[in-house]
Tab-separated table of C-alpha atoms in Angstrom:
chain	number	residue	atom	x	y	z
Y	1	MET	CA	20.558	-38.811	25.781
Y	2	ARG	CA	24.274	-38.209	26.210
Y	3	GLU	CA	24.391	-36.126	22.978
Y	4	GLN	CA	21.449	-34.165	24.142
Y	5	ALA	CA	23.146	-33.451	27.478
Y	6	ASN	CA	26.320	-32.403	25.693
Y	7	LEU	CA	24.333	-29.998	23.486
Y	8	PHE	CA	22.667	-28.496	26.475
Y	9	GLU	CA	25.956	-28.075	28.422
Y	10	SER	CA	27.565	-26.467	25.391
Y	11	SER	CA	24.672	-24.130	24.880
Y	12	MET	CA	24.858	-22.960	28.520
Y	13	LYS	CA	28.585	-22.504	28.236
Y	14	HIS	CA	28.630	-20.578	24.908
Y	15	LEU	CA	25.298	-19.250	23.831
Y	16	TRP	CA	23.573	-16.070	24.903
Y	17	LEU	CA	19.910	-16.203	23.669
Y	18	PRO	CA	18.121	-12.944	22.682
Y	19	PHE	CA	15.324	-11.615	24.937
Y	20	THR	CA	15.956	-14.546	27.314
Y	21	GLN	CA	16.964	-14.635	30.880
Y	22	MET	CA	19.476	-17.615	30.722
Y	23	THR	CA	18.358	-18.982	34.081
Y	24	ASP	CA	14.940	-19.621	32.435
Y	25	TYR	CA	16.547	-21.479	29.575
Y	26	GLU	CA	18.604	-23.513	32.021
Y	27	ARG	CA	15.399	-24.591	33.867
Y	28	ASP	CA	13.479	-25.241	30.613
Y	29	PRO	CA	15.856	-25.903	27.758
Y	30	LEU	CA	14.709	-26.405	24.175
Y	31	ILE	CA	16.987	-27.237	21.291
Y	32	ILE	CA	15.370	-27.283	17.846
Y	33	GLU	CA	16.956	-29.836	15.422
Y	34	SER	CA	14.647	-29.981	12.426
Y	35	GLY	CA	11.298	-28.895	10.984
Y	36	GLU	CA	8.795	-29.824	8.231
Y	37	GLY	CA	5.615	-27.992	7.402
Y	38	ILE	CA	4.527	-26.196	10.428
Y	39	ILE	CA	6.020	-28.832	12.689
Y	40	LEU	CA	9.262	-28.324	14.572
Y	41	LYS	CA	11.224	-31.150	16.143
Y	42	ASP	CA	13.647	-30.843	19.131
Y	43	SER	CA	16.851	-32.701	19.757
Y	44	ASN	CA	14.850	-35.295	21.797
Y	45	GLY	CA	12.546	-36.015	18.878
Y	46	LYS	CA	9.548	-34.313	20.407
Y	47	GLU	CA	7.364	-32.376	17.883
Y	48	TYR	CA	5.703	-29.049	18.245
Y	49	LEU	CA	3.203	-27.044	16.215
Y	50	ASP	CA	4.813	-23.663	15.250
Y	51	GLY	CA	2.224	-21.320	16.734
Y	52	TYR	CA	4.277	-18.263	16.377
Y	53	SER	CA	5.824	-18.743	12.936
Y	54	SER	CA	9.294	-19.045	14.393
Y	55	LEU	CA	8.923	-15.490	15.702
Y	56	TRP	CA	6.341	-14.189	13.264
Y	57	LEU	CA	8.212	-14.834	9.953
Y	58	ASN	CA	7.612	-18.285	8.617
Y	59	VAL	CA	4.999	-18.342	5.834
Y	60	HIS	CA	4.883	-21.662	3.948
Y	61	GLY	CA	6.225	-23.966	6.684
Y	62	HIS	CA	9.705	-25.361	7.023
Y	63	ARG	CA	11.550	-27.131	4.178
Y	64	LYS	CA	9.346	-25.675	1.458
Y	65	LYS	CA	10.617	-27.352	-1.798
Y	66	GLU	CA	10.404	-24.273	-4.001
Y	67	LEU	CA	12.365	-22.121	-1.583
Y	68	ASN	CA	15.019	-24.792	-1.032
Y	69	GLU	CA	15.487	-24.995	-4.816
Y	70	ALA	CA	15.759	-21.238	-5.258
Y	71	ILE	CA	18.643	-21.148	-2.808
Y	72	MET	CA	20.433	-24.010	-4.448
Y	73	GLU	CA	20.025	-22.558	-7.925
Y	74	GLN	CA	21.374	-19.244	-6.766
Y	75	LEU	CA	24.374	-21.017	-4.988
Y	76	ASP	CA	25.449	-22.352	-8.380
Y	77	LEU	CA	25.788	-18.765	-9.564
Y	78	ILE	CA	27.033	-16.776	-6.583
Y	79	ALA	CA	26.284	-16.518	-2.889
Y	80	HIS	CA	27.151	-12.907	-2.310
Y	81	SER	CA	28.716	-9.795	-3.659
Y	82	THR	CA	28.494	-6.344	-2.353
Y	83	LEU	CA	25.722	-3.899	-3.381
Y	84	LEU	CA	27.961	-0.931	-2.554
Y	85	GLY	CA	28.415	0.652	-5.947
Y	86	ALA	CA	27.421	-2.500	-7.859
Y	87	ALA	CA	23.993	-4.019	-8.275
Y	88	ASN	CA	23.179	-7.744	-8.663
Y	89	VAL	CA	20.538	-9.669	-10.616
Y	90	PRO	CA	18.332	-11.029	-7.759
Y	91	ALA	CA	18.350	-7.592	-5.929
Y	92	ILE	CA	17.192	-5.866	-9.125
Y	93	ARG	CA	14.419	-8.407	-9.805
Y	94	LEU	CA	13.222	-8.373	-6.248
Y	95	ALA	CA	13.125	-4.530	-6.183
Y	96	GLU	CA	10.968	-4.577	-9.336
Y	97	LYS	CA	8.637	-7.100	-7.604
Y	98	LEU	CA	8.341	-5.179	-4.312
Y	99	ILE	CA	7.490	-1.961	-6.254
Y	100	GLU	CA	4.758	-3.869	-8.066
Y	101	ILE	CA	3.041	-5.261	-4.971
Y	102	THR	CA	3.430	-2.321	-2.521
Y	103	PRO	CA	1.413	0.907	-2.440
Y	104	ALA	CA	1.575	2.832	-5.714
Y	105	ASN	CA	3.581	5.802	-4.431
Y	106	LEU	CA	6.479	3.674	-3.296
Y	107	GLN	CA	9.165	3.522	-6.056
Y	108	ARG	CA	12.482	2.966	-4.507
Y	109	VAL	CA	13.957	-0.011	-2.504
Y	110	PHE	CA	16.870	0.170	-0.098
Y	111	TYR	CA	17.936	-3.258	1.281
Y	112	SER	CA	19.054	-4.301	4.707
Y	113	ASP	CA	19.148	-7.422	6.768
Y	114	SER	CA	16.540	-7.142	9.660
Y	115	GLY	CA	13.459	-5.359	10.639
Y	116	ALA	CA	15.314	-3.172	13.129
Y	117	THR	CA	17.893	-2.109	10.471
Y	118	SER	CA	15.117	-1.332	8.015
Y	119	VAL	CA	13.553	1.059	10.575
Y	120	GLU	CA	16.954	2.555	11.371
Y	121	ILE	CA	17.279	3.346	7.663
Y	122	ALA	CA	13.854	4.882	7.572
Y	123	ILE	CA	14.774	7.212	10.504
Y	124	LYS	CA	17.959	8.313	8.877
Y	125	MET	CA	16.316	8.663	5.456
Y	126	ALA	CA	13.459	10.838	6.802
Y	127	TYR	CA	15.924	12.906	8.843
Y	128	GLN	CA	18.366	13.496	5.968
Y	129	TYR	CA	15.513	14.086	3.457
Y	130	TRP	CA	14.463	17.312	5.280
Y	131	GLN	CA	18.168	18.334	5.753
Y	132	ASN	CA	18.805	17.909	1.929
Y	133	LYS	CA	15.602	19.833	1.234
Y	134	GLY	CA	16.782	22.713	3.368
Y	135	LYS	CA	14.279	22.252	6.139
Y	136	GLN	CA	16.829	22.313	8.985
Y	137	LYS	CA	14.372	22.434	11.835
Y	138	LYS	CA	12.540	19.180	10.946
Y	139	LYS	CA	14.551	16.737	13.104
Y	140	LYS	CA	12.011	15.304	15.499
Y	141	PHE	CA	9.996	12.073	15.400
Y	142	VAL	CA	6.517	11.334	16.849
Y	143	THR	CA	5.917	7.818	18.121
Y	144	LEU	CA	2.811	6.198	19.647
Y	145	THR	CA	2.600	4.611	23.165
Y	146	ASN	CA	3.559	0.928	23.061
Y	147	ASN	CA	5.176	1.282	19.578
Y	148	TYR	CA	7.939	-1.261	18.999
Y	149	HIS	CA	10.224	-1.020	16.028
Y	150	GLY	CA	13.289	-3.127	16.897
Y	151	ASP	CA	16.316	-2.902	19.002
Y	152	THR	CA	18.958	-0.712	17.447
Y	153	ILE	CA	19.412	2.609	19.339
Y	154	GLY	CA	17.463	4.497	16.722
Y	155	ALA	CA	14.645	1.933	16.629
Y	156	ILE	CA	14.209	1.838	20.403
Y	157	SER	CA	14.241	5.678	20.373
Y	158	ILE	CA	11.180	5.782	18.187
Y	159	GLY	CA	9.720	2.810	20.038
Y	160	ASN	CA	7.894	3.156	23.328
Y	161	VAL	CA	7.883	-0.072	25.247
Y	162	ASP	CA	9.140	0.550	28.728
Y	163	LEU	CA	9.444	-3.107	29.514
Y	164	PHE	CA	12.030	-3.574	26.810
Y	165	HIS	CA	13.876	-0.292	26.755
Y	166	ARG	CA	13.976	1.439	30.178
Y	167	VAL	CA	17.544	0.364	30.676
Y	168	TYR	CA	18.861	2.256	27.657
Y	169	GLY	CA	17.165	5.667	28.222
Y	170	SER	CA	20.349	7.670	28.372
Y	171	LEU	CA	21.380	6.339	24.958
Y	172	MET	CA	18.151	7.219	23.152
Y	173	PHE	CA	17.215	10.413	21.378
Y	174	GLN	CA	14.049	12.161	22.553
Y	175	THR	CA	10.757	11.798	20.588
Y	176	LEU	CA	7.241	13.306	20.867
Y	177	LYS	CA	4.736	10.778	22.404
Y	178	ALA	CA	1.226	10.541	21.147
Y	179	PRO	CA	-1.369	8.144	22.534
Y	180	PHE	CA	-2.083	4.889	20.779
Y	181	PRO	CA	-5.925	4.452	20.565
Y	182	LEU	CA	-6.077	1.611	23.025
Y	183	GLN	CA	-9.543	0.228	23.342
Y	184	TYR	CA	-9.191	-2.464	26.103
Y	185	ARG	CA	-9.898	-1.019	29.530
Y	186	SER	CA	-11.073	2.247	28.023
Y	187	PRO	CA	-14.406	3.708	29.171
Y	188	TYR	CA	-14.950	5.015	25.660
Y	189	SER	CA	-16.329	3.392	22.564
Y	190	GLY	CA	-13.938	2.467	19.756
Y	191	GLU	CA	-15.095	5.487	17.760
Y	192	GLU	CA	-14.507	7.872	20.732
Y	193	VAL	CA	-11.099	6.335	21.400
Y	194	LYS	CA	-10.088	6.912	17.707
Y	195	GLU	CA	-11.282	10.533	17.803
Y	196	ARG	CA	-9.630	11.355	21.088
Y	197	ALA	CA	-6.338	9.940	19.909
Y	198	LEU	CA	-6.479	11.796	16.677
Y	199	THR	CA	-7.369	14.967	18.496
Y	200	GLU	CA	-4.286	14.638	20.639
Y	201	LEU	CA	-2.122	13.831	17.616
Y	202	ARG	CA	-3.518	16.875	15.811
Y	203	ALA	CA	-2.604	19.086	18.705
Y	204	ILE	CA	0.977	17.808	18.626
Y	205	PHE	CA	1.298	18.283	14.906
Y	206	ARG	CA	-0.127	21.752	15.101
Y	207	GLU	CA	2.311	22.861	17.759
Y	208	HIS	CA	5.427	21.179	16.450
Y	209	HIS	CA	4.952	20.518	12.753
Y	210	GLU	CA	7.807	22.807	11.782
Y	211	GLU	CA	10.256	20.680	13.684
Y	212	ILE	CA	8.665	17.126	13.066
Y	213	ALA	CA	10.343	15.062	10.362
Y	214	ALA	CA	8.083	12.010	10.575
Y	215	ILE	CA	5.675	9.800	12.602
Y	216	THR	CA	6.365	6.083	12.869
Y	217	LEU	CA	3.633	3.497	13.501
Y	218	GLU	CA	2.767	-0.166	12.991
Y	219	PRO	CA	-0.387	-0.170	10.808
Y	220	LEU	CA	-3.548	-1.591	12.254
Y	221	ILE	CA	-1.921	-3.658	14.992
Y	222	GLN	CA	0.963	-3.234	17.310
Y	223	GLY	CA	3.211	-6.256	17.568
Y	224	ALA	CA	5.629	-6.597	20.540
Y	225	GLY	CA	3.941	-3.693	22.277
Y	226	GLY	CA	0.980	-5.939	23.199
Y	227	MET	CA	-0.891	-6.898	19.983
Y	228	ASN	CA	-3.088	-3.855	20.349
Y	229	VAL	CA	-5.571	-3.169	17.440
Y	230	MET	CA	-6.309	0.281	16.099
Y	231	PRO	CA	-9.996	1.274	15.754
Y	232	GLY	CA	-11.126	1.445	12.132
Y	233	GLY	CA	-10.254	4.728	10.460
Y	234	TYR	CA	-7.433	5.737	12.797
Y	235	LEU	CA	-4.699	4.855	10.437
Y	236	LYS	CA	-6.397	6.860	7.547
Y	237	GLY	CA	-6.762	9.700	10.006
Y	238	VAL	CA	-3.128	9.758	10.770
Y	239	GLU	CA	-2.275	9.895	7.010
Y	240	GLU	CA	-4.634	12.800	6.489
Y	241	LEU	CA	-2.951	14.717	9.360
Y	242	CYS	CA	0.489	14.005	7.937
Y	243	ARG	CA	-0.556	15.499	4.610
Y	244	LYS	CA	-2.089	18.586	6.279
Y	245	PHE	CA	0.957	19.310	8.402
Y	246	ASN	CA	3.685	18.262	5.846
Y	247	ILE	CA	4.997	15.382	8.032
Y	248	LEU	CA	6.353	12.066	6.657
Y	249	LEU	CA	4.438	8.811	7.423
Y	250	ILE	CA	6.640	5.819	8.142
Y	251	ALA	CA	4.670	2.596	8.214
Y	252	ASP	CA	6.475	-0.283	9.811
Y	253	GLU	CA	5.184	-3.380	8.118
Y	254	VAL	CA	7.823	-5.732	9.420
Y	255	ALA	CA	5.420	-7.798	11.268
Y	256	THR	CA	2.106	-6.912	9.444
Y	257	GLY	CA	3.358	-7.378	5.881
Y	258	PHE	CA	3.171	-10.212	3.457
Y	259	GLY	CA	-0.408	-11.421	4.083
Y	260	ARG	CA	-0.429	-11.634	7.912
Y	261	THR	CA	-3.428	-9.292	8.183
Y	262	GLY	CA	-5.486	-10.738	5.266
Y	263	LYS	CA	-4.057	-8.137	2.810
Y	264	MET	CA	-0.655	-8.213	1.279
Y	265	PHE	CA	0.192	-5.198	3.472
Y	266	ALA	CA	-1.770	-3.741	6.344
Y	267	VAL	CA	-1.939	-0.226	4.991
Y	268	GLU	CA	-4.142	-1.630	2.080
Y	269	HIS	CA	-7.047	-2.111	4.559
Y	270	GLU	CA	-7.573	1.729	4.700
Y	271	GLY	CA	-5.961	2.689	1.341
Y	272	VAL	CA	-3.043	4.432	3.097
Y	273	GLN	CA	-0.005	5.547	1.066
Y	274	PRO	CA	3.033	5.818	3.366
Y	275	ASP	CA	5.980	7.980	2.481
Y	276	ILE	CA	8.370	5.308	3.807
Y	277	MET	CA	7.536	1.655	4.462
Y	278	THR	CA	9.693	-1.005	6.117
Y	279	VAL	CA	9.410	-4.726	5.454
Y	280	ALA	CA	11.278	-7.887	6.668
Y	281	LYS	CA	10.170	-11.180	8.372
Y	282	GLY	CA	7.857	-12.751	5.791
Y	283	ILE	CA	9.875	-11.354	2.844
Y	284	THR	CA	11.936	-14.575	2.427
Y	285	GLY	CA	9.147	-16.893	3.780
Y	286	GLY	CA	11.178	-17.204	7.001
Y	287	TYR	CA	14.281	-18.567	5.307
Y	288	LEU	CA	17.048	-15.920	5.281
Y	289	PRO	CA	17.637	-12.497	6.855
Y	290	LEU	CA	16.551	-9.759	4.495
Y	291	ALA	CA	14.739	-6.473	4.840
Y	292	ALA	CA	13.874	-3.446	2.783
Y	293	THR	CA	12.979	0.184	3.229
Y	294	LEU	CA	10.681	1.483	0.454
Y	295	THR	CA	10.139	5.150	-0.315
Y	296	THR	CA	8.767	7.530	-2.880
Y	297	GLU	CA	10.559	8.928	-5.869
Y	298	GLU	CA	10.187	12.481	-4.386
Y	299	ILE	CA	12.211	11.462	-1.286
Y	300	TYR	CA	14.815	9.583	-3.450
Y	301	GLN	CA	15.288	12.726	-5.671
Y	302	GLU	CA	16.375	14.836	-2.660
Y	303	PHE	CA	19.410	12.511	-2.323
Y	304	TYR	CA	20.178	12.498	-6.000
Y	305	GLY	CA	22.962	14.776	-7.267
Y	306	GLU	CA	26.805	15.092	-7.706
Y	307	TYR	CA	29.045	13.790	-4.924
Y	308	GLU	CA	30.237	17.198	-3.979
Y	309	GLU	CA	26.714	18.165	-3.052
Y	310	MET	CA	26.928	15.742	-0.091
Y	311	LYS	CA	23.434	14.508	-0.668
Y	312	THR	CA	24.459	10.794	-0.708
Y	313	PHE	CA	22.606	8.555	1.705
Y	314	PHE	CA	25.606	7.284	3.750
Y	315	HIS	CA	24.299	4.003	5.011
Y	316	GLY	CA	24.863	0.327	4.091
Y	317	HIS	CA	25.453	-3.167	5.427
Y	318	SER	CA	27.928	-5.916	4.370
Y	319	TYR	CA	25.192	-8.236	3.369
Y	320	THR	CA	22.831	-5.572	1.850
Y	321	GLY	CA	21.004	-7.103	-1.149
Y	322	ASN	CA	22.474	-10.530	-0.579
Y	323	GLN	CA	21.818	-12.691	-3.690
Y	324	LEU	CA	20.627	-15.799	-1.660
Y	325	GLY	CA	18.164	-13.764	0.338
Y	326	CYS	CA	16.862	-11.948	-2.739
Y	327	ALA	CA	16.513	-15.128	-4.755
Y	328	VAL	CA	14.575	-16.943	-2.049
Y	329	ALA	CA	12.337	-13.803	-1.588
Y	330	LEU	CA	11.554	-13.884	-5.310
Y	331	ALA	CA	10.609	-17.609	-5.065
Y	332	ASN	CA	8.488	-16.730	-1.944
Y	333	LEU	CA	6.523	-14.033	-3.766
Y	334	GLU	CA	5.978	-16.379	-6.670
Y	335	ILE	CA	4.190	-18.767	-4.335
Y	336	TYR	CA	2.112	-15.867	-2.899
Y	337	GLU	CA	0.785	-15.204	-6.419
Y	338	LYS	CA	0.397	-18.782	-7.442
Y	339	GLU	CA	-1.532	-19.739	-4.260
Y	340	ASN	CA	-3.250	-16.360	-3.699
Y	341	LEU	CA	-1.941	-16.549	-0.104
Y	342	ALA	CA	-3.283	-13.233	1.161
Y	343	VAL	CA	-6.829	-14.248	0.259
Y	344	GLN	CA	-6.259	-17.588	1.925
Y	345	ALA	CA	-5.012	-15.880	5.056
Y	346	ALA	CA	-8.189	-13.783	5.224
Y	347	LYS	CA	-10.272	-16.945	5.072
Y	348	LYS	CA	-8.172	-18.657	7.726
Y	349	ALA	CA	-8.531	-15.547	9.883
Y	350	GLU	CA	-12.288	-16.142	9.906
Y	351	VAL	CA	-11.657	-19.705	11.227
Y	352	ILE	CA	-9.333	-18.343	13.919
Y	353	GLN	CA	-11.887	-15.670	14.957
Y	354	SER	CA	-14.571	-18.383	15.331
Y	355	GLU	CA	-12.372	-20.790	17.248
Y	356	LEU	CA	-10.947	-18.142	19.570
Y	357	ALA	CA	-14.537	-17.342	20.713
Y	358	ALA	CA	-14.289	-20.439	22.965
Y	359	LEU	CA	-11.453	-18.802	24.975
Y	360	LYS	CA	-13.669	-15.799	25.889
Y	361	SER	CA	-15.489	-17.929	28.466
Y	362	LEU	CA	-12.295	-18.656	30.383
Y	363	LYS	CA	-12.136	-17.080	33.809
Y	364	HIS	CA	-8.811	-15.297	33.262
Y	365	ILE	CA	-9.053	-14.205	29.554
Y	366	GLY	CA	-9.478	-10.478	29.577
Y	367	ASP	CA	-9.237	-9.623	25.942
Y	368	ILE	CA	-8.674	-11.307	22.593
Y	369	ARG	CA	-7.305	-9.022	19.815
Y	370	GLN	CA	-6.926	-10.118	16.223
Y	371	VAL	CA	-6.120	-8.768	12.805
Y	372	GLY	CA	-5.885	-11.604	10.262
Y	373	LEU	CA	-3.453	-14.180	11.458
Y	374	MET	CA	-2.044	-11.917	14.197
Y	375	CYS	CA	-3.622	-12.544	17.509
Y	376	GLY	CA	-3.052	-11.542	21.103
Y	377	ILE	CA	-4.819	-13.142	24.154
Y	378	GLU	CA	-4.519	-11.148	27.282
Y	379	LEU	CA	-4.469	-12.933	30.657
Y	380	VAL	CA	-5.837	-11.017	33.681
Y	381	GLN	CA	-6.422	-11.761	37.289
Y	382	ASP	CA	-9.958	-10.187	37.232
Y	383	LYS	CA	-12.007	-10.472	34.060
Y	384	GLU	CA	-14.607	-7.978	35.145
Y	385	THR	CA	-12.256	-5.134	36.050
Y	386	GLY	CA	-9.385	-6.049	33.754
Y	387	LYS	CA	-7.010	-6.133	36.727
Y	388	PRO	CA	-3.688	-7.682	35.640
Y	389	PHE	CA	-1.868	-10.520	37.386
Y	390	PRO	CA	1.200	-9.393	39.409
Y	391	TRP	CA	4.008	-9.203	36.962
Y	392	GLU	CA	6.145	-11.554	39.095
Y	393	SER	CA	3.646	-14.364	38.479
Y	394	ARG	CA	4.538	-14.535	34.769
Y	395	MET	CA	1.225	-16.123	33.850
Y	396	GLY	CA	1.867	-15.714	30.125
Y	397	TYR	CA	5.284	-17.349	30.339
Y	398	HIS	CA	4.050	-20.302	32.398
Y	399	SER	CA	1.067	-20.763	30.024
Y	400	THR	CA	3.450	-20.978	27.068
Y	401	LEU	CA	5.563	-23.551	28.957
Y	402	GLU	CA	2.375	-25.629	29.465
Y	403	MET	CA	1.692	-25.328	25.668
Y	404	ARG	CA	5.156	-26.643	24.940
Y	405	LYS	CA	4.459	-29.593	27.024
Y	406	ARG	CA	1.268	-30.227	25.070
Y	407	GLY	CA	3.011	-29.881	21.651
Y	408	MET	CA	2.962	-26.153	20.608
Y	409	LEU	CA	5.442	-23.365	20.615
Y	410	THR	CA	4.810	-19.675	21.062
Y	411	ARG	CA	6.200	-16.697	23.148
Y	412	PRO	CA	4.328	-14.379	25.340
Y	413	LEU	CA	4.447	-10.592	25.529
Y	414	GLY	CA	4.138	-10.246	29.268
Y	415	ASP	CA	0.687	-11.717	29.956
Y	416	VAL	CA	-0.403	-11.447	26.274
Y	417	ILE	CA	-0.148	-14.814	24.498
Y	418	VAL	CA	0.794	-14.376	20.881
Y	419	PHE	CA	-0.859	-16.672	18.377
Y	420	MET	CA	0.603	-16.066	14.819
Y	421	PRO	CA	0.570	-19.373	12.850
Y	422	PRO	CA	2.277	-19.823	9.488
Y	423	LEU	CA	0.069	-18.887	6.545
Y	424	ALA	CA	0.374	-22.528	5.471
Y	425	SER	CA	-1.405	-23.832	8.551
Y	426	THR	CA	-4.475	-25.908	7.773
Y	427	ASN	CA	-7.814	-25.287	9.449
Y	428	ASP	CA	-7.407	-28.482	11.437
Y	429	GLN	CA	-3.892	-27.407	12.674
Y	430	ILE	CA	-5.337	-24.029	13.593
Y	431	ARG	CA	-8.104	-25.683	15.640
Y	432	LYS	CA	-5.601	-27.995	17.354
Y	433	MET	CA	-3.363	-25.114	18.338
Y	434	ILE	CA	-6.176	-23.068	19.716
Y	435	GLN	CA	-7.395	-26.083	21.719
Y	436	ILE	CA	-3.917	-26.427	23.168
Y	437	MET	CA	-3.819	-22.805	24.101
Y	438	CYS	CA	-7.292	-23.083	25.717
Y	439	ASP	CA	-6.313	-26.198	27.719
Y	440	SER	CA	-2.977	-24.726	28.800
Y	441	ILE	CA	-4.253	-21.337	29.837
Y	442	GLU	CA	-7.037	-23.019	31.890
Y	443	ALA	CA	-4.589	-25.482	33.497
Y	444	VAL	CA	-2.079	-22.735	34.470
Y	445	THR	CA	-4.541	-20.045	35.685
Y	446	GLU	CA	-6.301	-22.642	37.879
Y	447	LYS	CA	-3.116	-22.887	39.973
Y	448	GLU	CA	-2.104	-19.228	39.620
Y	449	LYS	CA	-1.095	-18.688	43.259
Y	450	SER	CA	1.793	-21.108	42.980
Y	451	PHE	CA	3.584	-18.765	40.579
Y	452	VAL	CA	3.557	-15.616	42.766
């Protein structure tokens, strides 16, 4: 207990946790010490089911033998050397593999170290592509309401989550806003919602296409913006509009990629071929920070030339193409193939859908949204009208604290509970986690007035 107290005191003295009000951490501290499979253990020895894949990125569980060995084997060769002007073996092999498994039009790989930086690269790449091509007016970006793409200044500029980003407005560049086809609380059918959203996007493209460089979106389901699901056909409709108006399509697959949606990449569900695609999170199985921005040969060729032409893509990070990260990513993708994980994920998604049905009867569950192993459960004060709880009540936060007491970890997005288990979760573990969520939500919402 003394060691635990010392750890907590040290964390309060020196650590600053991301997306965390430290007074919350002070009241309800959690220090993770170890993990195995989909179980995490804290410094007191208490175990938890990992209901959010350690922030949406763990795939095979913790301490996966093949991934551990891949890192150790690479350590015996070299841990890191720069990719600036000099390639390395794992980076080359991984690029080959990524091109093999991603949409056919993507032929080039640019590495970075996080989802946000992969998006930042996509923005700069799309912007400079048009400049190199002589289309000087094409500098603007279109974003959808509730889009979330990360936390660098560029990424928050093309994002549209007021809760996260209102503080930084004066730092951000302006974008054109198009409506996300949000179905919950809409008086229209899914098909009508889709068509109305596409009509508004078409109007924006028609008026501004000569100055628009690209549109960015999270395919099929928004992540941190609220786990909102696109109506079927919307994504394909956006692609068709991009082709008609000569606008680049940037697909942010940071959260949706690597089997989360039941396909290797979410764009596959509607046969969409993005011009630029960003990936991260699951790329290393949740082991090491690595990301990639993939693009077409046509875009790459606009940067190819002699140095004096000033076409070079002037971007890079110290750990770009890190050998350890690339080596574990290769081992990760070998497991995907060997175990046919995307197909397994699709089957587990059916189990989740069936089990989540039990939550629909709860008094304060307004909506349940799911694509594959990505789920959002929205808590509301009034189920009939969709009236939300007062934001000060923090029902989502208190519900996840109750889940923690009962042996499961996740994080809410406001009053939307995220359920995104590792792909390695068994059906029994999935059922247990959903039961914990059900019991916790019911327990917390029954005493809702005490939180206001």
